[in-house]
Structures are given as C-alpha cells and as structure tokens.
Amino acid sequence: MTDKPYDEPTPQESLDPENWEEFRAQARRMLDAAIDRMQGSRQGRVWTELPEGIKDQLKSPLPHEGWGTEDVMERMETLLPYGAGNTNPRFFGWVHGSGTPSNLLADIAASAMNANVGGRDHGAIYVEKQVIRWCRELFDFPETASGIVVSGTSMATVIAMKVARDARLNFASRKDGVCGHGLVGYTSTETHSCVARAFDLIGLGTNALRRIPADDRFEIDMDALKVAIAKDREAGLTPFVVIGTAGTVNVGAIDPLEDLADLCAEENMWFHIDGAFGALGVLSERVAGRLTGVKRADSLAFDFHKWLHVNYDAGFALIRDETLHRAAFTDRPDYLKAKERGLAGGNPWPVEYGPELSRGFRALKVWAQFAEFGVDRLGRMITRNCYQASYLGEQVEQTPGLELMAPVALNICCFRHVEPGLPDAVLDAMNDEIVIQLQEQGIAAPSTTRLKGRLAIRVNITNHRTARRDLDILLQEVIRIAASDEVAAVKDEALKAVQQ
C-alpha cells in the first residue's frame, strides 16, 4: 500500500499552533506591548534610529527551519520603539496621521477574517459598501457615485486619472491605448508628485501634465491656467482634465475649487481634486466653507490615514459616475463570472472599480474609526490642528531670528531661522542642519521643503495628540540648536563654499 504522509497533517506539519493556550498567552503579551507603545506615544523620543545590531539581525539569510513563535514575537517586540515617530505629538514631518489604539482591534479582527475583498459575497464586502455610502454622504456626492478603498491617494489618483482618460476616449483606450490622441491635463506647480506619476502609469507621460504657476498664496493661477488650455487647443491637443488641490503638500493651500469647477464645466473637462489630507477639512467648521467646490468634482482622491487618523494604510477614490468608473476597470473572465446566488454573488465586485483583485480588508478600520468616534469629534481634531498651526505662525512672527515663509492656510506652518547678511545658500544649510538635529536628538520631527527657491522648516500638524506646549518646545529647541556648535560648523562650511 502506498504511504500517504500528507493525508492527515501532524501538528509539526501544520501552520497552526501546537499549543493554542500557549499561543493565546503569547498573543496577549504582544497586544500588551503594542498597547503600551501606543499609551506611551506622548513620552520619550520622537524618532530613534534603528540600532546597528538590529539592522544586522535583519540581514540574516532566509530561514529554512523556522525560528519558532517565541523567537519571532521577541524580535517583533524589539522593533516597536523604532517607528517613524508619527504616533508622537511632536512628529511634524510630511503628512503622517497619528493612528488610534482602537484601530489595533480592527486590524486584529480583519487579520482573523483574512478576507480577500476583491469580490465574492461575504461580510467584508458589505462593510466596504457602507464606507462608500458614508463617503458619498460626507462629500455630498450623488447616489450614482462609486468608490473604492485603496492604499492611499497615490493609487486613488491612478484610478481617477484612468477613468478620466478612458471616459474622454469613449473607453477605446482600454484596448487601443492612447497614442495619437494628444491628451493633456493641468495642475498647479504645488500639486503632489503623485499626479505626475499617475500620468506616467496610465501611459500619457509626465510631459502631458501642464504645471501651472501658483500665486502668492500658493494657489493655482487661474489666468495662467486659461491661457495654457487655450494654447493647447490651438495646437490641436485635447485638454481633458484639471486637477485642483485641497491642501497642497508644501503649505496646505486650497486651490479656488469653485472657479476650477466652473472652468471645467465651460471647457467640457474632467475635474479631479487631490484632497489627500485637506479634503477631510469638510468635517471642520473652520475649513468647510473653503471646500464647497469638492462636491462638484468628477473624482476625489484622499486618505483616511492622515486627518482621520486611521492606522496605515487606507485611502479612497470617489468617482461621481459609477457607470464610467466600472467601465474603466470591469473585466470578468470565466473564473470570476457573476452569480445571482452563492459565494460568487454580491455583485458588482470591488475588482470592477480598481486594478487589484487581491485586496486586504482595509475598510474595517475605516468603518471602525467613523463608527467609534463619529464625524463631529473627528472634525474637532481637524479644527484644533488648524488653530495650532495659526498659533505657531503667530509665535514665529513674534520671535526674533525666525521668519514665516508662507501664509498659514490650513495646518502647515513653514518658517526658518535667519541671520542678517547671510546668503540664502548658507541659511539653507543651517536650517537643514537644525531639522536634522531636532530629529537625531529625538526632540521633534519636522521636515524641510523649498518655497520660492529657499529651504524652509516645514511643520505639519496632523496629530490628535499635539498640544500647544509641543509647539512651544519646538520653537525653543530651534532657537537653541541654531546657536549650537553643530550649526555654527555648518554655517562656516557653507560660507566657505559660497565665497569660493
């Protein structure tokens, strides 16, 4: 008789625990460690570089025999203190959300279900459908609108641009490509780079994206935009989309969205809004009045993991016309054919609204965030961040040796240390070192950017834990570090370079 050793797996040949009670205890220890980490987010260093010893451990060769649950748990616990720092209230770099402890529980539930939310008829699909309905309501989109939860605004932008492209070409582009159609789009020089990347990925090329100058408020110049559209039409090209921004990445400026919506209606062009973090300002009484144009967009891309504080990663693509959205992606081969009943029901499937068939259950943590806190409370967090940025801007203007570099439009304050008579190149080098020192000393984590050619210390406040005292500490430490030996050395080197 032929031996069949794989008919009944032994405990050693299964991937389930040999001892479930022991695993339960290990899991509880990991949960405690994770909660301790979140509970301590307000204390300690903002960012700490990963020690060389741990880096070396993470260069070990592929294991052929597993290390075992206990060893792996210990290694994961070791990593907990070495994140980017965005859970800390003095993380001000880029636009990173701060997360919530309760989202840990949503991630646990989602992992336990291990659902593929590309399709089929199961609970996760209905959770995502409710999130879509809530987003339609949140942004006052019609019932005919559709949406999909994605990794972030970068992917949401690719989806929206593909729908816009295909709709303009009557969907022939899905088979024939886009060569020879001369499609061109328009956005501000302040718009996030994900828009140009989307033009690249959908085959238009980044040269098809016209970057329109911004005005002194860092908003798109409407006159320059109209001139560019007219020029391209005269050249025989096909203007098809305008991308407005609700919260520019550098300074948080909001483009004149109503004016852009009017222009797109006149020119028969698709109106897309990059609302990565700023679009959620509709929840804030301080910001909502400047975002009325959002509801007029043909598509909107934004992130839950920024100002909604959902744990990474979770973004969303919202499309006004579900028919166009589905026509840009739907493709149901025989093995994915729709059924009226059974597990292959639940149609249409999410795979018909984006490029991914295999999709994790991101929608659960989004759903949980809305459900637990409600939009009123979440909106108050946004309002507070905006007031905090205004406060920081006022303090900068009142502090000798500091210069405010742009109006505080939303939740971002850009400033720099200045000394009379020093060239911009020297000030750039000094401010860059100030930011690095803040990060390496674990005090705070702002980022840098360039505004009109000059380097700025960029402070983004997208954190429900941040208090005014954190901003006061930041300014105190900027002034202290500016007078330090480290910055003086950088200043001397930069002066020598300039003089040469």
Short mmCIF file of C-alpha atoms in Angstrom, two decimals:
data_model
loop_
_atom_site.label_atom_id
_atom_site.label_comp_id
_atom_site.label_asym_id
_atom_site.label_seq_id
_atom_site.Cartn_x
_atom_site.Cartn_y
_atom_site.Cartn_z
CA MET A 1 0.00 0.00 0.00
CA THR A 2 1.36 3.42 -0.95
CA ASP A 3 2.25 5.59 2.05
CA LYS A 4 0.34 8.89 2.04
CA PRO A 5 2.07 11.04 4.68
CA TYR A 6 0.18 14.19 3.70
CA ASP A 7 -3.39 12.89 4.11
CA GLU A 8 -3.61 13.99 7.74
CA PRO A 9 -1.16 16.75 8.74
CA THR A 10 0.62 16.23 12.03
CA PRO A 11 0.95 19.21 14.42
CA GLN A 12 4.54 19.64 13.26
CA GLU A 13 3.41 19.92 9.61
CA SER A 14 0.57 22.39 10.20
CA LEU A 15 0.94 26.17 10.38
CA ASP A 16 -1.46 26.35 13.32
CA PRO A 17 -0.01 26.46 16.86
CA GLU A 18 0.77 23.16 18.50
CA ASN A 19 -0.48 24.61 21.77
CA TRP A 20 -3.30 27.12 21.38
CA GLU A 21 -3.24 28.21 25.03
CA GLU A 22 0.47 28.98 24.81
CA PHE A 23 -0.16 30.94 21.61
CA ARG A 24 -3.01 32.81 23.29
CA ALA A 25 -0.65 33.90 26.06
CA GLN A 26 1.98 34.99 23.54
CA ALA A 27 -0.61 36.96 21.60
CA ARG A 28 -1.81 38.69 24.76
CA ARG A 29 1.76 39.66 25.57
CA MET A 30 2.18 41.14 22.09
CA LEU A 31 -1.10 43.02 22.41
CA ASP A 32 0.01 44.41 25.77
CA ALA A 33 3.32 45.51 24.26
CA ALA A 34 1.52 47.20 21.37
CA ILE A 35 -0.90 48.99 23.69
CA ASP A 36 1.98 50.05 25.93
CA ARG A 37 3.64 51.52 22.87
CA MET A 38 0.52 53.47 21.92
CA GLN A 39 -0.13 54.56 25.52
CA GLY A 40 3.40 55.95 25.73
CA SER A 41 3.16 57.88 22.46
CA ARG A 42 3.28 61.23 24.22
CA GLN A 43 6.50 60.45 26.07
CA GLY A 44 10.08 59.85 25.07
CA ARG A 45 11.95 60.49 21.87
CA VAL A 46 10.07 61.27 18.69
CA TRP A 47 12.39 59.29 16.42
CA THR A 48 15.21 56.91 17.21
CA GLU A 49 17.43 55.38 14.56
CA LEU A 50 17.34 51.61 14.44
CA PRO A 51 20.44 50.26 16.23
CA GLU A 52 23.12 48.62 14.12
CA GLY A 53 22.67 45.34 15.97
CA ILE A 54 19.03 45.08 14.93
CA LYS A 55 19.91 46.15 11.38
CA ASP A 56 22.46 43.29 11.28
CA GLN A 57 19.82 40.83 12.54
CA LEU A 58 17.56 41.93 9.71
CA LYS A 59 20.24 40.97 7.20
CA SER A 60 20.18 37.30 8.20
CA PRO A 61 19.71 34.71 5.44
CA LEU A 62 16.40 33.10 4.56
CA PRO A 63 15.44 30.64 7.35
CA HIS A 64 15.00 27.05 6.24
CA GLU A 65 13.92 25.85 9.66
CA GLY A 66 11.59 28.30 11.38
CA TRP A 67 12.73 30.21 14.47
CA GLY A 68 9.52 29.47 16.33
CA THR A 69 6.75 31.69 17.63
CA GLU A 70 8.52 32.85 20.81
CA ASP A 71 11.64 33.99 18.97
CA VAL A 72 9.62 35.80 16.30
CA MET A 73 7.45 37.50 18.95
CA GLU A 74 10.54 38.76 20.76
CA ARG A 75 12.01 40.16 17.54
CA MET A 76 8.76 41.95 16.73
CA GLU A 77 8.62 43.46 20.23
CA THR A 78 12.18 44.70 19.73
CA LEU A 79 11.06 46.71 16.70
CA LEU A 80 8.24 48.58 18.48
CA PRO A 81 10.30 51.61 19.64
CA TYR A 82 11.76 52.22 16.17
CA GLY A 83 8.90 53.51 14.06
CA ALA A 84 8.91 56.75 12.08
CA GLY A 85 7.65 58.54 15.18
CA ASN A 86 4.29 59.70 13.82
CA THR A 87 2.40 58.50 16.88
CA ASN A 88 4.29 61.13 18.92
CA PRO A 89 2.70 64.60 19.25
CA ARG A 90 5.90 66.31 18.06
CA PHE A 91 6.07 64.43 14.79
CA PHE A 92 5.59 67.26 12.30
CA GLY A 93 7.20 65.82 9.18
CA TRP A 94 5.42 65.25 5.87
CA VAL A 95 1.70 64.49 6.40
CA HIS A 96 1.51 61.38 8.55
CA GLY A 97 -1.54 60.52 10.60
CA SER A 98 -1.04 59.56 14.23
CA GLY A 99 -3.28 56.49 14.44
CA THR A 100 -5.54 55.35 17.26
CA PRO A 101 -5.20 52.47 19.75
CA SER A 102 -8.67 51.18 18.91
CA ASN A 103 -7.60 50.63 15.31
CA LEU A 104 -5.34 47.88 16.63
CA LEU A 105 -8.51 45.92 17.39
CA ALA A 106 -9.91 46.47 13.90
CA ASP A 107 -6.66 45.19 12.42
CA ILE A 108 -6.83 42.11 14.63
CA ALA A 109 -10.38 41.36 13.52
CA ALA A 110 -9.50 41.94 9.87
CA SER A 111 -6.47 39.67 10.14
CA ALA A 112 -8.54 36.93 11.78
CA MET A 113 -11.07 37.05 8.94
CA ASN A 114 -8.23 37.14 6.37
CA ALA A 115 -10.73 38.25 3.74
CA ASN A 116 -9.89 38.89 0.13
CA VAL A 117 -12.03 41.94 -0.60
CA GLY A 118 -11.60 41.76 -4.34
CA GLY A 119 -15.02 40.19 -4.60
CA ARG A 120 -17.50 37.47 -3.65
CA ASP A 121 -20.39 37.67 -1.18
CA HIS A 122 -19.10 37.95 2.39
CA GLY A 123 -19.14 40.32 5.34
CA ALA A 124 -16.12 42.42 4.40
CA ILE A 125 -17.75 43.46 1.12
CA TYR A 126 -20.73 44.92 2.94
CA VAL A 127 -18.53 46.85 5.36
CA GLU A 128 -16.73 48.47 2.41
CA LYS A 129 -20.05 49.27 0.75
CA GLN A 130 -21.14 51.10 3.89
CA VAL A 131 -17.86 53.05 3.94
CA ILE A 132 -18.55 54.04 0.32
CA ARG A 133 -22.04 55.24 1.22
CA TRP A 134 -20.64 57.23 4.16
CA CYS A 135 -18.06 58.87 1.90
CA ARG A 136 -20.74 59.85 -0.61
CA GLU A 137 -22.65 61.48 2.23
CA LEU A 138 -19.55 63.10 3.70
CA PHE A 139 -18.68 64.90 0.46
CA ASP A 140 -22.26 65.43 -0.75
CA PHE A 141 -21.79 63.24 -3.83
CA PRO A 142 -24.87 61.79 -5.57
CA GLU A 143 -26.22 58.29 -5.09
CA THR A 144 -24.84 57.49 -8.55
CA ALA A 145 -21.27 57.91 -7.22
CA SER A 146 -18.99 54.97 -6.53
CA GLY A 147 -15.77 54.47 -4.63
CA ILE A 148 -13.12 52.06 -3.52
CA VAL A 149 -10.81 51.79 -0.52
CA VAL A 150 -7.17 51.73 -1.63
CA SER A 151 -3.70 52.04 -0.13
CA GLY A 152 -3.60 55.83 -0.38
CA THR A 153 -4.08 58.91 -2.54
CA SER A 154 -1.34 57.82 -4.98
CA MET A 155 -3.34 54.74 -6.00
CA ALA A 156 -6.62 56.65 -5.83
CA THR A 157 -5.19 59.21 -8.26
CA VAL A 158 -4.15 56.50 -10.73
CA ILE A 159 -7.70 55.12 -10.62
CA ALA A 160 -9.31 58.53 -11.09
CA MET A 161 -7.00 59.51 -13.95
CA LYS A 162 -7.65 56.25 -15.74
CA VAL A 163 -11.41 56.78 -15.50
CA ALA A 164 -10.99 60.36 -16.79
CA ARG A 165 -8.75 59.20 -19.65
CA ASP A 166 -10.97 56.31 -20.69
CA ALA A 167 -14.16 58.36 -20.46
CA ARG A 168 -12.71 61.03 -22.76
CA LEU A 169 -11.70 58.38 -25.30
CA ASN A 170 -15.02 56.53 -25.03
CA PHE A 171 -13.17 53.58 -23.45
CA ALA A 172 -11.48 52.60 -26.72
CA SER A 173 -8.21 53.27 -24.90
CA ARG A 174 -8.66 50.09 -22.86
CA LYS A 175 -7.80 48.07 -25.95
CA ASP A 176 -6.22 50.51 -28.37
CA GLY A 177 -4.07 52.55 -25.99
CA VAL A 178 -3.71 56.32 -26.05
CA CYS A 179 -1.22 57.01 -28.83
CA GLY A 180 -2.09 59.90 -31.11
CA HIS A 181 -4.90 61.42 -29.05
CA GLY A 182 -2.85 64.28 -27.62
CA LEU A 183 -4.47 64.23 -24.20
CA VAL A 184 -3.16 66.89 -21.81
CA GLY A 185 -4.03 67.81 -18.22
CA TYR A 186 -3.39 70.73 -15.91
CA THR A 187 -2.45 71.21 -12.29
CA SER A 188 -0.56 73.62 -10.05
CA THR A 189 3.19 73.55 -9.52
CA GLU A 190 2.28 72.97 -5.86
CA THR A 191 0.41 69.72 -6.53
CA HIS A 192 1.74 66.47 -5.12
CA SER A 193 4.02 64.41 -7.37
CA CYS A 194 1.55 61.50 -7.36
CA VAL A 195 -0.41 63.25 -10.12
CA ALA A 196 2.56 63.24 -12.49
CA ARG A 197 3.24 59.65 -11.52
CA ALA A 198 -0.35 58.75 -12.41
CA PHE A 199 0.09 60.33 -15.87
CA ASP A 200 3.17 58.17 -16.30
CA LEU A 201 1.45 54.97 -15.17
CA ILE A 202 -1.60 55.37 -17.40
CA GLY A 203 0.53 55.90 -20.47
CA LEU A 204 0.14 59.64 -21.03
CA GLY A 205 3.64 60.55 -19.88
CA THR A 206 4.54 63.31 -17.44
CA ASN A 207 5.02 65.83 -20.25
CA ALA A 208 1.26 65.68 -20.85
CA LEU A 209 0.73 67.26 -17.43
CA ARG A 210 0.95 71.04 -17.60
CA ARG A 211 2.21 72.53 -14.35
CA ILE A 212 0.54 75.91 -13.91
CA PRO A 213 2.27 78.57 -11.76
CA ALA A 214 0.93 79.34 -8.29
CA ASP A 215 0.18 82.81 -6.94
CA ASP A 216 1.49 84.41 -3.75
CA ARG A 217 -0.95 82.29 -1.71
CA PHE A 218 0.46 79.16 -3.39
CA GLU A 219 -2.89 78.58 -5.15
CA ILE A 220 -3.18 77.83 -8.85
CA ASP A 221 -3.13 80.93 -11.10
CA MET A 222 -6.49 80.84 -12.87
CA ASP A 223 -5.45 83.26 -15.63
CA ALA A 224 -2.35 81.22 -16.45
CA LEU A 225 -4.48 78.07 -16.49
CA LYS A 226 -6.93 79.52 -19.01
CA VAL A 227 -4.09 80.67 -21.24
CA ALA A 228 -2.49 77.20 -21.16
CA ILE A 229 -5.75 75.46 -22.10
CA ALA A 230 -6.37 77.84 -24.99
CA LYS A 231 -2.81 77.42 -26.25
CA ASP A 232 -3.08 73.63 -26.25
CA ARG A 233 -6.41 73.70 -28.07
CA GLU A 234 -4.90 75.93 -30.74
CA ALA A 235 -2.07 73.40 -31.09
CA GLY A 236 -4.58 70.63 -31.82
CA LEU A 237 -4.20 68.90 -28.45
CA THR A 238 -7.05 67.61 -26.29
CA PRO A 239 -7.31 69.13 -22.81
CA PHE A 240 -9.21 66.55 -20.74
CA VAL A 241 -8.61 67.09 -17.01
CA VAL A 242 -7.85 69.75 -14.43
CA ILE A 243 -6.51 68.66 -11.06
CA GLY A 244 -7.20 71.01 -8.17
CA THR A 245 -5.69 70.57 -4.74
CA ALA A 246 -7.41 70.76 -1.37
CA GLY A 247 -4.40 71.18 0.90
CA THR A 248 -1.13 71.48 -1.04
CA VAL A 249 1.70 69.37 0.28
CA ASN A 250 4.09 72.27 0.90
CA VAL A 251 1.92 74.82 2.69
CA GLY A 252 -1.64 73.44 2.86
CA ALA A 253 -3.08 75.91 0.33
CA ILE A 254 -6.51 75.25 -1.15
CA ASP A 255 -6.99 75.99 -4.83
CA PRO A 256 -10.09 78.01 -5.89
CA LEU A 257 -12.17 74.86 -6.30
CA GLU A 258 -15.42 76.56 -7.28
CA ASP A 259 -13.63 78.52 -10.01
CA LEU A 260 -11.97 75.34 -11.26
CA ALA A 261 -15.33 73.56 -11.33
CA ASP A 262 -16.83 76.41 -13.37
CA LEU A 263 -13.91 76.33 -15.81
CA CYS A 264 -14.14 72.56 -16.29
CA ALA A 265 -17.86 72.83 -16.98
CA GLU A 266 -17.21 75.52 -19.60
CA GLU A 267 -14.36 73.61 -21.22
CA ASN A 268 -16.00 70.16 -21.01
CA MET A 269 -13.12 68.80 -18.94
CA TRP A 270 -12.93 66.32 -16.09
CA PHE A 271 -12.47 67.96 -12.68
CA HIS A 272 -10.37 65.96 -10.22
CA ILE A 273 -9.40 67.03 -6.71
CA ASP A 274 -6.30 65.85 -4.87
CA GLY A 275 -7.64 66.02 -1.33
CA ALA A 276 -5.07 63.74 0.26
CA PHE A 277 -5.46 65.33 3.68
CA GLY A 278 -7.22 68.66 3.13
CA ALA A 279 -10.49 67.30 1.74
CA LEU A 280 -11.39 65.97 5.18
CA GLY A 281 -11.49 69.60 6.26
CA VAL A 282 -15.19 69.37 5.31
CA LEU A 283 -15.57 68.00 8.85
CA SER A 284 -14.20 71.21 10.37
CA GLU A 285 -16.27 74.34 10.91
CA ARG A 286 -13.09 76.35 10.36
CA VAL A 287 -12.30 74.85 6.94
CA ALA A 288 -15.54 73.55 5.40
CA GLY A 289 -16.54 76.88 3.86
CA ARG A 290 -13.44 76.83 1.66
CA LEU A 291 -14.21 73.35 0.35
CA THR A 292 -17.66 73.80 -1.16
CA GLY A 293 -16.23 73.04 -4.59
CA VAL A 294 -15.37 69.48 -3.57
CA LYS A 295 -18.93 68.30 -4.13
CA ARG A 296 -18.69 69.44 -7.77
CA ALA A 297 -15.70 67.27 -8.62
CA ASP A 298 -15.90 64.37 -11.05
CA SER A 299 -13.43 62.50 -8.86
CA LEU A 300 -11.75 62.92 -5.49
CA ALA A 301 -8.71 61.18 -4.01
CA PHE A 302 -7.98 61.35 -0.29
CA ASP A 303 -6.52 59.46 2.65
CA PHE A 304 -8.12 58.12 5.81
CA HIS A 305 -4.67 57.57 7.33
CA LYS A 306 -3.93 61.28 7.53
CA TRP A 307 -6.51 63.54 9.15
CA LEU A 308 -8.93 60.75 10.01
CA HIS A 309 -6.10 59.06 11.99
CA VAL A 310 -6.83 55.58 10.64
CA ASN A 311 -3.79 53.34 11.05
CA TYR A 312 -1.77 52.90 7.86
CA ASP A 313 -2.67 52.30 5.14
CA ALA A 314 -6.07 53.45 3.89
CA GLY A 315 -7.05 55.85 1.10
CA PHE A 316 -10.08 56.32 -1.11
CA ALA A 317 -11.07 57.06 -4.70
CA LEU A 318 -14.52 58.63 -5.04
CA ILE A 319 -15.97 58.86 -8.58
CA ARG A 320 -19.14 60.82 -9.37
CA ASP A 321 -20.40 58.46 -12.11
CA GLU A 322 -20.40 54.77 -11.18
CA THR A 323 -21.09 53.76 -14.78
CA LEU A 324 -17.88 55.42 -16.01
CA HIS A 325 -15.92 54.10 -13.03
CA ARG A 326 -16.89 50.49 -13.63
CA ALA A 327 -16.45 50.74 -17.40
CA ALA A 328 -12.80 51.74 -16.86
CA PHE A 329 -11.93 48.56 -14.93
CA THR A 330 -14.51 45.80 -15.25
CA ASP A 331 -13.24 42.54 -16.71
CA ARG A 332 -14.85 39.32 -15.51
CA PRO A 333 -13.22 36.24 -17.07
CA ASP A 334 -14.91 32.86 -16.72
CA TYR A 335 -13.33 32.08 -13.37
CA LEU A 336 -14.71 35.35 -11.96
CA LYS A 337 -18.18 35.25 -13.54
CA ALA A 338 -21.00 36.79 -11.54
CA LYS A 339 -23.69 34.62 -9.96
CA GLU A 340 -27.07 35.57 -8.59
CA ARG A 341 -26.66 33.28 -5.56
CA GLY A 342 -23.91 31.67 -3.54
CA LEU A 343 -20.42 32.89 -2.73
CA ALA A 344 -19.93 34.25 -6.27
CA GLY A 345 -22.81 36.70 -5.69
CA GLY A 346 -22.54 40.11 -4.04
CA ASN A 347 -22.13 41.87 -7.37
CA PRO A 348 -20.69 44.13 -8.61
CA TRP A 349 -17.34 43.25 -7.07
CA PRO A 350 -14.69 45.77 -5.97
CA VAL A 351 -12.30 44.39 -8.60
CA GLU A 352 -14.52 46.15 -11.16
CA TYR A 353 -13.54 49.54 -9.73
CA GLY A 354 -9.76 49.26 -9.49
CA PRO A 355 -6.73 47.27 -10.62
CA GLU A 356 -6.45 44.90 -7.64
CA LEU A 357 -8.17 41.54 -7.38
CA SER A 358 -6.38 40.61 -4.18
CA ARG A 359 -7.29 43.25 -1.61
CA GLY A 360 -7.00 43.30 2.16
CA PHE A 361 -9.82 44.30 4.49
CA ARG A 362 -8.73 47.94 4.93
CA ALA A 363 -12.33 49.11 5.11
CA LEU A 364 -12.88 47.64 8.58
CA LYS A 365 -10.53 50.04 10.36
CA VAL A 366 -12.04 52.95 8.42
CA TRP A 367 -15.54 51.82 9.34
CA ALA A 368 -14.48 51.41 12.98
CA GLN A 369 -12.99 54.91 13.12
CA PHE A 370 -16.18 56.53 11.80
CA ALA A 371 -18.38 54.36 13.99
CA GLU A 372 -16.47 54.74 17.26
CA PHE A 373 -15.73 58.48 17.21
CA GLY A 374 -18.28 60.00 14.83
CA VAL A 375 -17.53 62.72 12.32
CA ASP A 376 -18.21 65.58 14.76
CA ARG A 377 -15.41 64.52 17.08
CA LEU A 378 -13.05 63.81 14.21
CA GLY A 379 -13.84 67.23 12.80
CA ARG A 380 -12.93 68.88 16.10
CA MET A 381 -9.50 67.27 15.90
CA ILE A 382 -9.01 68.84 12.47
CA THR A 383 -10.15 72.24 13.70
CA ARG A 384 -7.73 72.09 16.62
CA ASN A 385 -4.79 71.29 14.33
CA CYS A 386 -5.63 74.32 12.18
CA TYR A 387 -5.76 76.62 15.20
CA GLN A 388 -2.45 75.16 16.38
CA ALA A 389 -0.78 75.92 13.04
CA SER A 390 -2.09 79.50 13.21
CA TYR A 391 -0.72 79.80 16.74
CA LEU A 392 2.68 78.55 15.60
CA GLY A 393 2.71 81.06 12.75
CA GLU A 394 1.94 83.90 15.17
CA GLN A 395 4.71 82.78 17.51
CA VAL A 396 7.20 82.62 14.64
CA GLU A 397 6.37 86.17 13.61
CA GLN A 398 6.91 87.37 17.19
CA THR A 399 10.22 85.54 17.68
CA PRO A 400 13.47 87.33 16.73
CA GLY A 401 15.64 85.24 14.43
CA LEU A 402 12.71 83.40 12.84
CA GLU A 403 10.93 84.17 9.56
CA LEU A 404 7.49 82.96 8.44
CA MET A 405 7.86 81.83 4.82
CA ALA A 406 4.24 81.37 3.72
CA PRO A 407 0.74 82.19 4.95
CA VAL A 408 -0.67 79.54 7.27
CA ALA A 409 -3.53 78.31 5.11
CA LEU A 410 -4.56 75.15 6.91
CA ASN A 411 -2.44 73.02 9.24
CA ILE A 412 1.07 73.64 7.88
CA CYS A 413 3.49 76.32 9.05
CA CYS A 414 6.70 76.96 7.10
CA PHE A 415 9.42 79.10 8.64
CA ARG A 416 13.18 79.30 9.02
CA HIS A 417 15.97 80.60 11.20
CA VAL A 418 17.53 83.76 9.76
CA GLU A 419 20.61 85.85 10.44
CA PRO A 420 21.13 89.29 8.82
CA GLY A 421 23.53 89.42 5.91
CA LEU A 422 23.82 85.68 5.28
CA PRO A 423 23.23 84.39 1.74
CA ASP A 424 20.27 82.09 1.16
CA ALA A 425 22.58 79.15 0.45
CA VAL A 426 24.12 79.49 3.92
CA LEU A 427 20.74 79.87 5.61
CA ASP A 428 19.53 76.80 3.70
CA ALA A 429 22.40 74.71 5.04
CA MET A 430 21.89 75.97 8.60
CA ASN A 431 18.15 75.26 8.62
CA ASP A 432 18.69 71.83 7.13
CA GLU A 433 21.08 71.04 9.99
CA ILE A 434 18.60 72.38 12.55
CA VAL A 435 15.98 69.93 11.30
CA ILE A 436 18.42 67.00 11.35
CA GLN A 437 19.49 67.90 14.88
CA LEU A 438 15.86 68.04 16.02
CA GLN A 439 15.31 64.58 14.57
CA GLU A 440 18.55 62.97 15.79
CA GLN A 441 18.15 64.38 19.31
CA GLY A 442 14.64 62.92 19.43
CA ILE A 443 13.07 66.31 20.21
CA ALA A 444 10.77 66.74 17.21
CA ALA A 445 10.50 65.61 13.62
CA PRO A 446 9.64 68.40 11.18
CA SER A 447 10.61 68.07 7.54
CA THR A 448 12.04 70.52 5.01
CA THR A 449 10.81 71.85 1.70
CA ARG A 450 11.63 74.66 -0.70
CA LEU A 451 9.45 77.72 -1.16
CA LYS A 452 10.43 80.08 -3.96
CA GLY A 453 13.87 78.51 -4.00
CA ARG A 454 14.59 78.84 -0.28
CA LEU A 455 14.73 75.97 2.21
CA ALA A 456 12.02 76.04 4.88
CA ILE A 457 11.42 74.16 8.10
CA ARG A 458 8.04 72.63 7.41
CA VAL A 459 5.76 71.85 10.35
CA ASN A 460 2.68 69.82 9.51
CA ILE A 461 0.22 69.21 12.35
CA THR A 462 -1.89 66.15 11.60
CA ASN A 463 -1.97 64.68 15.09
CA HIS A 464 -4.76 64.46 17.62
CA ARG A 465 -2.18 64.27 20.43
CA THR A 466 -0.40 67.56 19.68
CA ALA A 467 -0.78 70.36 22.24
CA ARG A 468 0.43 73.97 22.25
CA ARG A 469 3.25 73.06 24.62
CA ASP A 470 4.65 70.81 21.88
CA LEU A 471 4.81 73.79 19.56
CA ASP A 472 6.44 75.92 22.25
CA ILE A 473 9.06 73.22 22.80
CA LEU A 474 9.71 73.09 19.05
CA LEU A 475 10.44 76.81 18.80
CA GLN A 476 12.58 76.82 21.95
CA GLU A 477 14.67 73.98 20.57
CA VAL A 478 15.00 75.56 17.11
CA ILE A 479 16.44 78.68 18.74
CA ARG A 480 18.76 76.64 20.98
CA ILE A 481 20.04 74.45 18.15
CA ALA A 482 20.52 77.48 15.86
CA ALA A 483 23.08 78.75 18.36
CA SER A 484 24.81 75.37 18.77
CA ASP A 485 28.33 74.40 17.71
CA GLU A 486 26.95 71.92 15.17
CA VAL A 487 25.04 74.61 13.27
CA ALA A 488 27.97 77.04 13.58
CA ALA A 489 30.21 74.47 11.90
CA VAL A 490 27.74 74.01 9.06
CA LYS A 491 27.49 77.79 8.71
CA ASP A 492 31.27 78.13 8.39
CA GLU A 493 31.48 75.40 5.75
CA ALA A 494 28.63 76.92 3.76
CA LEU A 495 30.21 80.37 3.89
CA LYS A 496 33.48 78.97 2.58
CA ALA A 497 31.63 77.26 -0.28
CA VAL A 498 29.81 80.48 -1.19
CA GLN A 499 32.99 82.56 -1.08
CA GLN A 500 34.79 80.13 -3.37
#
